[in-house]
CSV table of N, CA and C in Angstrom, one decimal:
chain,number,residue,atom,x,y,z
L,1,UNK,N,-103.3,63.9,-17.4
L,1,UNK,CA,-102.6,63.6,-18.6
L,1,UNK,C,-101.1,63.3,-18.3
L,2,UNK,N,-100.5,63.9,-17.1
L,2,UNK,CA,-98.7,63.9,-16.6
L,2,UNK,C,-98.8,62.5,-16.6
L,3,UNK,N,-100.3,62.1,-15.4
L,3,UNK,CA,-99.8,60.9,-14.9
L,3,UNK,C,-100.2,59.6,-16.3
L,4,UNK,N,-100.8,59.8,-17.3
L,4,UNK,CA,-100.7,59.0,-18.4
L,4,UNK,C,-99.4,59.2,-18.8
L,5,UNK,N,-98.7,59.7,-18.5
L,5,UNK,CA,-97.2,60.2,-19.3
L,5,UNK,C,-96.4,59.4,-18.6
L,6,UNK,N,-96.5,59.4,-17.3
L,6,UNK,CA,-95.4,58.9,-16.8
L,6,UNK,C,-95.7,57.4,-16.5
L,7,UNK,N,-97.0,56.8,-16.1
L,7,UNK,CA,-97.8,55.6,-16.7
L,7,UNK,C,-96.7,55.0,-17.9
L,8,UNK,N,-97.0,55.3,-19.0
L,8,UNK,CA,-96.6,55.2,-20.3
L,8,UNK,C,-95.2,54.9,-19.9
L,9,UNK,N,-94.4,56.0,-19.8
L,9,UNK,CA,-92.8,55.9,-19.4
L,9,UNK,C,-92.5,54.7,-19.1
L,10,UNK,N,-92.8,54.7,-17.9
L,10,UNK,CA,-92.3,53.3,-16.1
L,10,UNK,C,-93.2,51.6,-17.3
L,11,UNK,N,-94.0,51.7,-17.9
L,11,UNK,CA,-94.6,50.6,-18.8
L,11,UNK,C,-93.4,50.5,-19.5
L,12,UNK,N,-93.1,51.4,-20.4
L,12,UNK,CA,-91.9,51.5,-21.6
L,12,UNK,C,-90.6,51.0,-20.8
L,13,UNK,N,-90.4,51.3,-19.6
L,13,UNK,CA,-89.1,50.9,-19.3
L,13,UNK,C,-89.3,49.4,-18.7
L,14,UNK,N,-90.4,49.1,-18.1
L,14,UNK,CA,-90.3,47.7,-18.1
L,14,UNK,C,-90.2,46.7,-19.0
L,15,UNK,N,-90.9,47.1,-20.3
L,15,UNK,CA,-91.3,46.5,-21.7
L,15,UNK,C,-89.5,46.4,-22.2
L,16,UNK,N,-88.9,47.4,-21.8
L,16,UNK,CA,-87.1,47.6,-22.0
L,16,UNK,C,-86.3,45.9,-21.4
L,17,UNK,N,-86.7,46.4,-19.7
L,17,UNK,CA,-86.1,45.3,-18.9
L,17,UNK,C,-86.6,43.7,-19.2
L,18,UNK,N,-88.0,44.1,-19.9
L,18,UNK,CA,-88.6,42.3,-19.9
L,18,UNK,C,-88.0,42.1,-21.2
L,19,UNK,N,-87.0,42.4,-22.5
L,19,UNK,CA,-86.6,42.7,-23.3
L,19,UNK,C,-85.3,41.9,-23.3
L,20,UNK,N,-84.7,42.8,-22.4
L,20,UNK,CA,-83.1,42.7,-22.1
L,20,UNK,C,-83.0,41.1,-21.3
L,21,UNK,N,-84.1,40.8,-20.3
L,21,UNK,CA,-84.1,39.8,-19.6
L,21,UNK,C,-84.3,38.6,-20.5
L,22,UNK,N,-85.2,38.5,-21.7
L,22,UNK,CA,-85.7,37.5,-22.8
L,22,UNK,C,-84.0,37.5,-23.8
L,23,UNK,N,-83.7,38.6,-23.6
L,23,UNK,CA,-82.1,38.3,-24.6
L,23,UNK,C,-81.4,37.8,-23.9
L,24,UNK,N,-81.0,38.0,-22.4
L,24,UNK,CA,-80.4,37.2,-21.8
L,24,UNK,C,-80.3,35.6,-21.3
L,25,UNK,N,-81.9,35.3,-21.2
L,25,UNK,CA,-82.0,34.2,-21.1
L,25,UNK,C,-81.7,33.3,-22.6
L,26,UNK,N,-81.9,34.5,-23.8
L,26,UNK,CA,-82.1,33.5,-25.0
L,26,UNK,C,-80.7,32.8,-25.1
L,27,UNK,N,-79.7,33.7,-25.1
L,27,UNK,CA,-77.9,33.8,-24.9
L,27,UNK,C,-77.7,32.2,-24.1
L,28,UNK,N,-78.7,32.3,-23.1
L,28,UNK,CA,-77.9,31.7,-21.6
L,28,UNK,C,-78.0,29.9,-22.4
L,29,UNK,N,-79.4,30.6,-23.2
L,29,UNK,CA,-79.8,29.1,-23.5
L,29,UNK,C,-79.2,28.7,-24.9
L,30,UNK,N,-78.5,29.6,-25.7
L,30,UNK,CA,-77.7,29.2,-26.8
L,30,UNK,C,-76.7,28.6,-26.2
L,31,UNK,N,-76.3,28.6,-25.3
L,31,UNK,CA,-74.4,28.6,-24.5
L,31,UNK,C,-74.9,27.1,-24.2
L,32,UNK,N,-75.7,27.0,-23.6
L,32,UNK,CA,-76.1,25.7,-23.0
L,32,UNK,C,-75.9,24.6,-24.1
L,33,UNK,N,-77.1,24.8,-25.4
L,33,UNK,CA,-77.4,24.2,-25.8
L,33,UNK,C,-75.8,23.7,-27.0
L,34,UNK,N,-74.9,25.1,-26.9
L,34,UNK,CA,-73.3,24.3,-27.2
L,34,UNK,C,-72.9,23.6,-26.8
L,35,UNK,N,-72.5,23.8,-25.7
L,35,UNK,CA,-72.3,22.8,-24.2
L,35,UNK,C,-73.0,21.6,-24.4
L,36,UNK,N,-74.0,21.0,-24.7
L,36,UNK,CA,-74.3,19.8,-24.7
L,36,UNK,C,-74.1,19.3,-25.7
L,37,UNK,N,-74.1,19.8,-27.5
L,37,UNK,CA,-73.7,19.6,-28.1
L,37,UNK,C,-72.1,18.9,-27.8
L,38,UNK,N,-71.0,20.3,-27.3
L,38,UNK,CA,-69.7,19.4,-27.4
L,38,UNK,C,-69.6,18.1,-26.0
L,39,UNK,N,-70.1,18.1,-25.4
L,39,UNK,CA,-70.3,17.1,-24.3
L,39,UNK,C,-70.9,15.7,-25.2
L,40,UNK,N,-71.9,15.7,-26.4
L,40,UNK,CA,-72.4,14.3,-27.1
L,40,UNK,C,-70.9,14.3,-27.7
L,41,UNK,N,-70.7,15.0,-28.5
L,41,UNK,CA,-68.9,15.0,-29.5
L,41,UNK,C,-68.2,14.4,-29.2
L,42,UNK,N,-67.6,14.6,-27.4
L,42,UNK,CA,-66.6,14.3,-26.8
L,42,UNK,C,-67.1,12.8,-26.8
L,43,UNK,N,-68.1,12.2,-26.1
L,43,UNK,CA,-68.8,10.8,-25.7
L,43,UNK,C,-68.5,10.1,-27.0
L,44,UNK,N,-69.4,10.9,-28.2
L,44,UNK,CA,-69.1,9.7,-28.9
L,44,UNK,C,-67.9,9.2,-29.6
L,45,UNK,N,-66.7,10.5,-29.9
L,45,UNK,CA,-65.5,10.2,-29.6
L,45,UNK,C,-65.0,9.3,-29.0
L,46,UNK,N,-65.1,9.7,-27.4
L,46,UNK,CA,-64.7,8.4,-26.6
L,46,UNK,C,-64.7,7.0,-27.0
L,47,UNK,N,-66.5,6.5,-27.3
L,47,UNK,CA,-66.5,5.8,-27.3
L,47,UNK,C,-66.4,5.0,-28.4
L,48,UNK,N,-66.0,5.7,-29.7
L,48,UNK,CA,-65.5,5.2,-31.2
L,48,UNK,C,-63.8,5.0,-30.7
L,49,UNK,N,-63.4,5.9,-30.1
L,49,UNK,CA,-61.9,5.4,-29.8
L,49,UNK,C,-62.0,3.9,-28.8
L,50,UNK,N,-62.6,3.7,-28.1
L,50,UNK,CA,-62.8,2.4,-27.6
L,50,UNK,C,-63.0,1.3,-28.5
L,51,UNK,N,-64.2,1.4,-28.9
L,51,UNK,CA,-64.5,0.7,-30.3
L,51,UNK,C,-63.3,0.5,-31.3
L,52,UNK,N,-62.6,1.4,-31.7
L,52,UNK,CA,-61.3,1.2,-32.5
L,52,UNK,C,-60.0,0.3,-32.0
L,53,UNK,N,-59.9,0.5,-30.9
L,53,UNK,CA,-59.0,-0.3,-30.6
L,53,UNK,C,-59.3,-1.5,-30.0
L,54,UNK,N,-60.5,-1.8,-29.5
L,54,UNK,CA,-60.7,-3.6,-29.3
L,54,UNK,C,-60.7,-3.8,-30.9
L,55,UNK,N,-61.5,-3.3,-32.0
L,55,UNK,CA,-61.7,-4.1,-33.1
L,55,UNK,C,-60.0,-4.6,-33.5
L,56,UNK,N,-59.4,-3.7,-33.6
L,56,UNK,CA,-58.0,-3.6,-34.0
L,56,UNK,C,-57.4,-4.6,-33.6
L,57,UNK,N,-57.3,-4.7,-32.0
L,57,UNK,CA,-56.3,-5.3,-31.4
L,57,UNK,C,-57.2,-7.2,-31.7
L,58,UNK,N,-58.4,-6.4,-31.5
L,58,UNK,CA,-59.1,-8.7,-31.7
L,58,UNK,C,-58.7,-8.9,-33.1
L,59,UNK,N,-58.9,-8.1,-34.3
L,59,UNK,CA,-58.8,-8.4,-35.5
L,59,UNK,C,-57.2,-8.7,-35.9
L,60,UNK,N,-56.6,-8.1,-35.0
L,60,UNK,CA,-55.1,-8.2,-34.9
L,60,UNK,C,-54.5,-9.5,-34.4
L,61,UNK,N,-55.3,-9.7,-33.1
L,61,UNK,CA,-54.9,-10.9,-32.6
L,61,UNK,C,-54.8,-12.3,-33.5
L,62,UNK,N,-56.5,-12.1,-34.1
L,62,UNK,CA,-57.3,-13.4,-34.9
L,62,UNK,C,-56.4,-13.9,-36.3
L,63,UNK,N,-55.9,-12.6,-37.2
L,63,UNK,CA,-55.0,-12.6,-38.0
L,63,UNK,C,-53.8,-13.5,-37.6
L,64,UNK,N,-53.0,-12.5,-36.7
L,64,UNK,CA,-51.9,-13.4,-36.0
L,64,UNK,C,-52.2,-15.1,-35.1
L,65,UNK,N,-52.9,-15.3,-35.2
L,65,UNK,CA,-53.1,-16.8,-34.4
L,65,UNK,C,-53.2,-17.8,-35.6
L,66,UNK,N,-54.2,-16.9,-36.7
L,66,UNK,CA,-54.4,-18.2,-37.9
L,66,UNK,C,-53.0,-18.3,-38.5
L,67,UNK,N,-52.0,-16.8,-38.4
L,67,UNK,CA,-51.1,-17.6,-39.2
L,67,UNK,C,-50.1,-18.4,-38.5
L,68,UNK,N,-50.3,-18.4,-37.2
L,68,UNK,CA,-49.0,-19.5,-36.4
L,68,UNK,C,-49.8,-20.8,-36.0
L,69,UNK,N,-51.0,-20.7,-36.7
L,69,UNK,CA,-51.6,-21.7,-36.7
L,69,UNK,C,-51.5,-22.8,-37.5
L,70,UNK,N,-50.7,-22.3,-39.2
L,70,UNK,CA,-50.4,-23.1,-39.7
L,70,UNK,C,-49.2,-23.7,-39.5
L,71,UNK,N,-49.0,-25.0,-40.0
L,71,UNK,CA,-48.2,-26.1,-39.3
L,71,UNK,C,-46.9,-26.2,-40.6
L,72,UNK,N,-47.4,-25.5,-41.6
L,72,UNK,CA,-46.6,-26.0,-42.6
L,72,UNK,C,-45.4,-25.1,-43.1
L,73,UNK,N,-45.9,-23.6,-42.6
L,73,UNK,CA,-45.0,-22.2,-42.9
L,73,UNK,C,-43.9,-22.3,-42.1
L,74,UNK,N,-42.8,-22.1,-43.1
L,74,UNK,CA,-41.3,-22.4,-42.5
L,74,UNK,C,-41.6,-20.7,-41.4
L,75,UNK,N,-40.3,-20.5,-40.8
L,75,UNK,CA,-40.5,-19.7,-39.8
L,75,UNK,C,-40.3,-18.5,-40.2
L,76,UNK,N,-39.5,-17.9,-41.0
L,76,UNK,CA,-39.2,-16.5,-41.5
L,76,UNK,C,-40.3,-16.1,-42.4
L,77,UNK,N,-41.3,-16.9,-42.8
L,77,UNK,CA,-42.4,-16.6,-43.8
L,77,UNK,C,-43.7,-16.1,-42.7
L,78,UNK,N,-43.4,-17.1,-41.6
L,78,UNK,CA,-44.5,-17.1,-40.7
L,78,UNK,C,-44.1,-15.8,-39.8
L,79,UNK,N,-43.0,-15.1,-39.9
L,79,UNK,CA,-42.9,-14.2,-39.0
L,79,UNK,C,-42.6,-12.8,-40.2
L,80,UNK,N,-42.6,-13.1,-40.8
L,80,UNK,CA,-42.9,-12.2,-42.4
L,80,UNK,C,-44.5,-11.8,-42.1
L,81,UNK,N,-45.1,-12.8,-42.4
L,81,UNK,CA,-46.6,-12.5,-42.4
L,81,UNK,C,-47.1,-11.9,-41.0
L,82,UNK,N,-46.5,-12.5,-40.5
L,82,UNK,CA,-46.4,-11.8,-38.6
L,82,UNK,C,-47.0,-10.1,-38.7
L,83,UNK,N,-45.5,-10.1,-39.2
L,83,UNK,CA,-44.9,-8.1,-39.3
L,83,UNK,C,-45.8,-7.7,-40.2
L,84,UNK,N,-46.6,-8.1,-41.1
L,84,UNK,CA,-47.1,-7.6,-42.1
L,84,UNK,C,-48.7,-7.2,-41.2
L,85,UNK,N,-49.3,-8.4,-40.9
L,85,UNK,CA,-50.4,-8.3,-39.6
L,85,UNK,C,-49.9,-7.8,-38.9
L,86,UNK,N,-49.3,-7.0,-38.2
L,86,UNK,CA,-49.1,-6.3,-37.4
L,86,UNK,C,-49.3,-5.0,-37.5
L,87,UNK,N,-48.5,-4.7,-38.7
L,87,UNK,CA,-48.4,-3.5,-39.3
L,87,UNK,C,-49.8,-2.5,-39.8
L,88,UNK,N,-50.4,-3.6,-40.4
L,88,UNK,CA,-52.1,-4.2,-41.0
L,88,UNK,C,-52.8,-3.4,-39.6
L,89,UNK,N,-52.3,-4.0,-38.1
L,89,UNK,CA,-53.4,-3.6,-37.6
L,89,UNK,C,-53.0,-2.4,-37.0
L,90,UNK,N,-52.2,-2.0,-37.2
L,90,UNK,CA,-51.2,-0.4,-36.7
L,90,UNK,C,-51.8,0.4,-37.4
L,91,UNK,N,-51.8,0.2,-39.0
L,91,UNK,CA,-52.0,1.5,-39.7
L,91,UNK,C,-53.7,1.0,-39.6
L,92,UNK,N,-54.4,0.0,-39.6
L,92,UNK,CA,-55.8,-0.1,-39.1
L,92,UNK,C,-56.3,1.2,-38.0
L,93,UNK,N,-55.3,1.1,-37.0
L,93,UNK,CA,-56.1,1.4,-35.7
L,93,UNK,C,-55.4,2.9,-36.0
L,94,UNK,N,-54.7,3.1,-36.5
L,94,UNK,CA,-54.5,4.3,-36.5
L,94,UNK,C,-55.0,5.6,-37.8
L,95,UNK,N,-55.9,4.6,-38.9
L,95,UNK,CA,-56.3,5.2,-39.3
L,95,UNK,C,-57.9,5.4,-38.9
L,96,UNK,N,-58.4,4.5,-38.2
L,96,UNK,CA,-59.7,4.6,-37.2
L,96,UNK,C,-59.5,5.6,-36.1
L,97,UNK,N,-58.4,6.1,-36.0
L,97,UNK,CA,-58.3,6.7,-34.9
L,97,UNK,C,-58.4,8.3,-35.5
L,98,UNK,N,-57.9,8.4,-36.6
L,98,UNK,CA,-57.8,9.5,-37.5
L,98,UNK,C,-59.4,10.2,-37.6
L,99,UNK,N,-59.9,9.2,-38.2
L,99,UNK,CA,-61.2,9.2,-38.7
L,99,UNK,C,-62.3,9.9,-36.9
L,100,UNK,N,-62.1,9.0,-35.8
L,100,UNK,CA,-62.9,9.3,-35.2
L,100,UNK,C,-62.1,10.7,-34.5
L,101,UNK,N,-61.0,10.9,-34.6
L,101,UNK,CA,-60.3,12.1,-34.3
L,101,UNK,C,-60.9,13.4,-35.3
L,102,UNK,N,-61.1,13.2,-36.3
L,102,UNK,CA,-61.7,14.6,-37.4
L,102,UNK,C,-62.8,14.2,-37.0
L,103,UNK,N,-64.0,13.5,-36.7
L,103,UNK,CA,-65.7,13.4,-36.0
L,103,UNK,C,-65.8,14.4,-35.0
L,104,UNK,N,-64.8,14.0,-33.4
L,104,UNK,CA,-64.4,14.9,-32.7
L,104,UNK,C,-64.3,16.2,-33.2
L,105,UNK,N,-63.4,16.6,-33.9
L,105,UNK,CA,-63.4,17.8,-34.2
L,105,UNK,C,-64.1,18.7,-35.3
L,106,UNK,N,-65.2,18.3,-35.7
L,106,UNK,CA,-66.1,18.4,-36.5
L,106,UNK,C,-66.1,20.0,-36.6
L,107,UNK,N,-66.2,20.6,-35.2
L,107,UNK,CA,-66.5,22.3,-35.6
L,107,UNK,C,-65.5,22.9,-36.6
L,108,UNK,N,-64.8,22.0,-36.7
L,108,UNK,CA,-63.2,23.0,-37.5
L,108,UNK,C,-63.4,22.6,-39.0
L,109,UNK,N,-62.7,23.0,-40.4
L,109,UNK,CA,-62.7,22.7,-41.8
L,109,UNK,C,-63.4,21.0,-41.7
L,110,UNK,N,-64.3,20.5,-41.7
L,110,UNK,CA,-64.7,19.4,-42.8
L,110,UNK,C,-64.2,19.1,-43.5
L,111,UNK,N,-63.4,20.1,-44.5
L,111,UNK,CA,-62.8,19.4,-45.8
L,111,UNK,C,-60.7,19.2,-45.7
L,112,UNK,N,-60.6,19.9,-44.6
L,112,UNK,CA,-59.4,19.4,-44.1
L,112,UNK,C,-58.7,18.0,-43.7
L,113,UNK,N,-58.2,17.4,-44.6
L,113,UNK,CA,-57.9,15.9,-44.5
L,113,UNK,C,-55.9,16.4,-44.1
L,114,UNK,N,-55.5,15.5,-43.6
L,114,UNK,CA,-54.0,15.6,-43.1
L,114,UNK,C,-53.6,14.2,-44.3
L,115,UNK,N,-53.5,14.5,-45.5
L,115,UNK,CA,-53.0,13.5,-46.5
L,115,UNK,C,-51.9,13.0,-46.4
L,116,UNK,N,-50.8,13.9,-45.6
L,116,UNK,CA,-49.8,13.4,-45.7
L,116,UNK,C,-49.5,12.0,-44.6
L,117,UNK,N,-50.0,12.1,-43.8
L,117,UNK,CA,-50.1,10.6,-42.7
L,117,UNK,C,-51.2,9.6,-43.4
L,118,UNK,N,-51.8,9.7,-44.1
L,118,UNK,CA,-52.5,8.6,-45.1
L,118,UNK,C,-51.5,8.3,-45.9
L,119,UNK,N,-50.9,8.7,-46.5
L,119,UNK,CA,-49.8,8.9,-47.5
L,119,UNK,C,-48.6,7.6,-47.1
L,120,UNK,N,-48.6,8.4,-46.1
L,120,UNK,CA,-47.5,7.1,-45.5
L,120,UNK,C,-47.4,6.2,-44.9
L,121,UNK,N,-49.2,5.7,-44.6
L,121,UNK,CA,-49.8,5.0,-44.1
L,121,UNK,C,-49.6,3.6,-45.3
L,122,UNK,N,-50.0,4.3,-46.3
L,122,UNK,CA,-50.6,3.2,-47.5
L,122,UNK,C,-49.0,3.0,-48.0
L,123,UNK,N,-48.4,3.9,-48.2
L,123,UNK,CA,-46.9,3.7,-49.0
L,123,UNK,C,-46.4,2.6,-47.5
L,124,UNK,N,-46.3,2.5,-46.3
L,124,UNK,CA,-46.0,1.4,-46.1
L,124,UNK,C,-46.6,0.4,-45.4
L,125,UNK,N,-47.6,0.7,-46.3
L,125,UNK,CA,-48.7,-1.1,-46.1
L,125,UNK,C,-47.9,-1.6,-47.7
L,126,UNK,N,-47.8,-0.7,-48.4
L,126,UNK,CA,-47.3,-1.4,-49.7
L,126,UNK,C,-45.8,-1.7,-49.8
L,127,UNK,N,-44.9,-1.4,-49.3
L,127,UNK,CA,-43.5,-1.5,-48.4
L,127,UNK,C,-43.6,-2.7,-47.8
L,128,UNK,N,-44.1,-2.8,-47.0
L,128,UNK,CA,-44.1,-4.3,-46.3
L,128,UNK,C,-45.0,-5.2,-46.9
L,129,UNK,N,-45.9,-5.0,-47.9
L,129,UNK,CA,-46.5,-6.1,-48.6
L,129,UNK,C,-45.4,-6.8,-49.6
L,130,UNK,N,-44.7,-6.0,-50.1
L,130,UNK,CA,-43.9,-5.9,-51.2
L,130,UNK,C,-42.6,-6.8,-50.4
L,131,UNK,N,-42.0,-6.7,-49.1
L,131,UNK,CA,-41.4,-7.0,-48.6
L,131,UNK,C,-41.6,-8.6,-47.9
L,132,UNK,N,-42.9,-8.9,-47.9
L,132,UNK,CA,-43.3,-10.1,-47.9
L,132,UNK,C,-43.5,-11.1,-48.9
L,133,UNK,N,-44.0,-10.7,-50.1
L,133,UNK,CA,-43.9,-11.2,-51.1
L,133,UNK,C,-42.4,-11.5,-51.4
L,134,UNK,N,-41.2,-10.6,-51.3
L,134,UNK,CA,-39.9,-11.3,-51.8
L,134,UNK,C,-39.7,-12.1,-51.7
L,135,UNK,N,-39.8,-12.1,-49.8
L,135,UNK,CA,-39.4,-13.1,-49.0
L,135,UNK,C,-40.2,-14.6,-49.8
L,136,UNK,N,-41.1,-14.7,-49.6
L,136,UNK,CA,-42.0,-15.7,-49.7
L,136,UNK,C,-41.6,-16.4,-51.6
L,137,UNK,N,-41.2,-15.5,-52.3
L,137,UNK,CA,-40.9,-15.6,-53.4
L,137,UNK,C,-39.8,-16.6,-53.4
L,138,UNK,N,-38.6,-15.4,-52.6
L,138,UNK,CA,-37.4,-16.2,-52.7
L,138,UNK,C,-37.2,-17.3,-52.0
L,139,UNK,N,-38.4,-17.7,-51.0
L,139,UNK,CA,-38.2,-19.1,-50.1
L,139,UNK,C,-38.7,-20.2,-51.2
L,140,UNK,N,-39.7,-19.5,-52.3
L,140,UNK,CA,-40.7,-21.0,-53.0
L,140,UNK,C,-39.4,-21.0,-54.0
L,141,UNK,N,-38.6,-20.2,-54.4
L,141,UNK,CA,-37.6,-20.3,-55.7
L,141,UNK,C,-36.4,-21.4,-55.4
L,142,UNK,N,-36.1,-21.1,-53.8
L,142,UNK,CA,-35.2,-21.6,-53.6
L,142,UNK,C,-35.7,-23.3,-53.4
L,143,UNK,N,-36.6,-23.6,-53.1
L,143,UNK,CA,-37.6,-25.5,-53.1
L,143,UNK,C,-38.2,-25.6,-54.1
């Protein structure tokens, strides 16, 4: 009967250890499976910020070529429109950059937006739209 006792025991404490050993591996393999998670995050990060700035800078370029392309725009109109594409592809790339920047950081608030750098993104895309138009006004007023 002892030795059914102690049988029983030395089973029970193994049944403990194969226990403790199954939590530890389950742990080892949650940890992991974070780790690869933020390791895709980072990549695709990466490679949206790559993506972001060729689009920017070719869509930047293509804009600026058509307009010194034309033959007929006096020059302060043509470099009006310049600054305006330029600016176009600044607050472009920097608001793609935004965007794949909160992706990145996904584990943190979702609903956390930084409004105030939108804010002053768009208040001066409209600043310098508005500042182009003058220009372009007061050149057709004055011919």
């Amino acid at each position: 009967m002892e030795l059914q006792i102690d049988r029983m025991k030395s089973q029970d404490e193994a049944i403990k250890s194969l226990k403790e050993e199954i939590n530890s591996i389950t742990n080892q393999t949650s940890a992991i499976k974070g780790q690869i998670d933020n390791t895709k995050r980072d990549f695709v990060a990466i490679l949206g910020i790559f993506a972001v700035i060729f689009m920017a800078f070719d869509s930047g370029l293509k804009i600026n070529l058509a307009i010194f392309d034309k033959k007929g725009l006096d020059g302060l109109i043509a470099l009006c429109l310049f600054m305006f594409a330029s600016f176009f592809t600044l607050i472009l790339l920097h608001s793609l950059y935004r965007f794949v920047k909160d992706i990145a950081n996904s584990n943190q608030n979702p609903n956390k937006t930084d409004s105030k750098e939108y804010k002053v993104s768009i208040v001066l895309l409209i600043v310098i739209f508005i500042a182009v138009a003058v220009v372009v006004g007061v050149k057709t007023y004055k011919n």
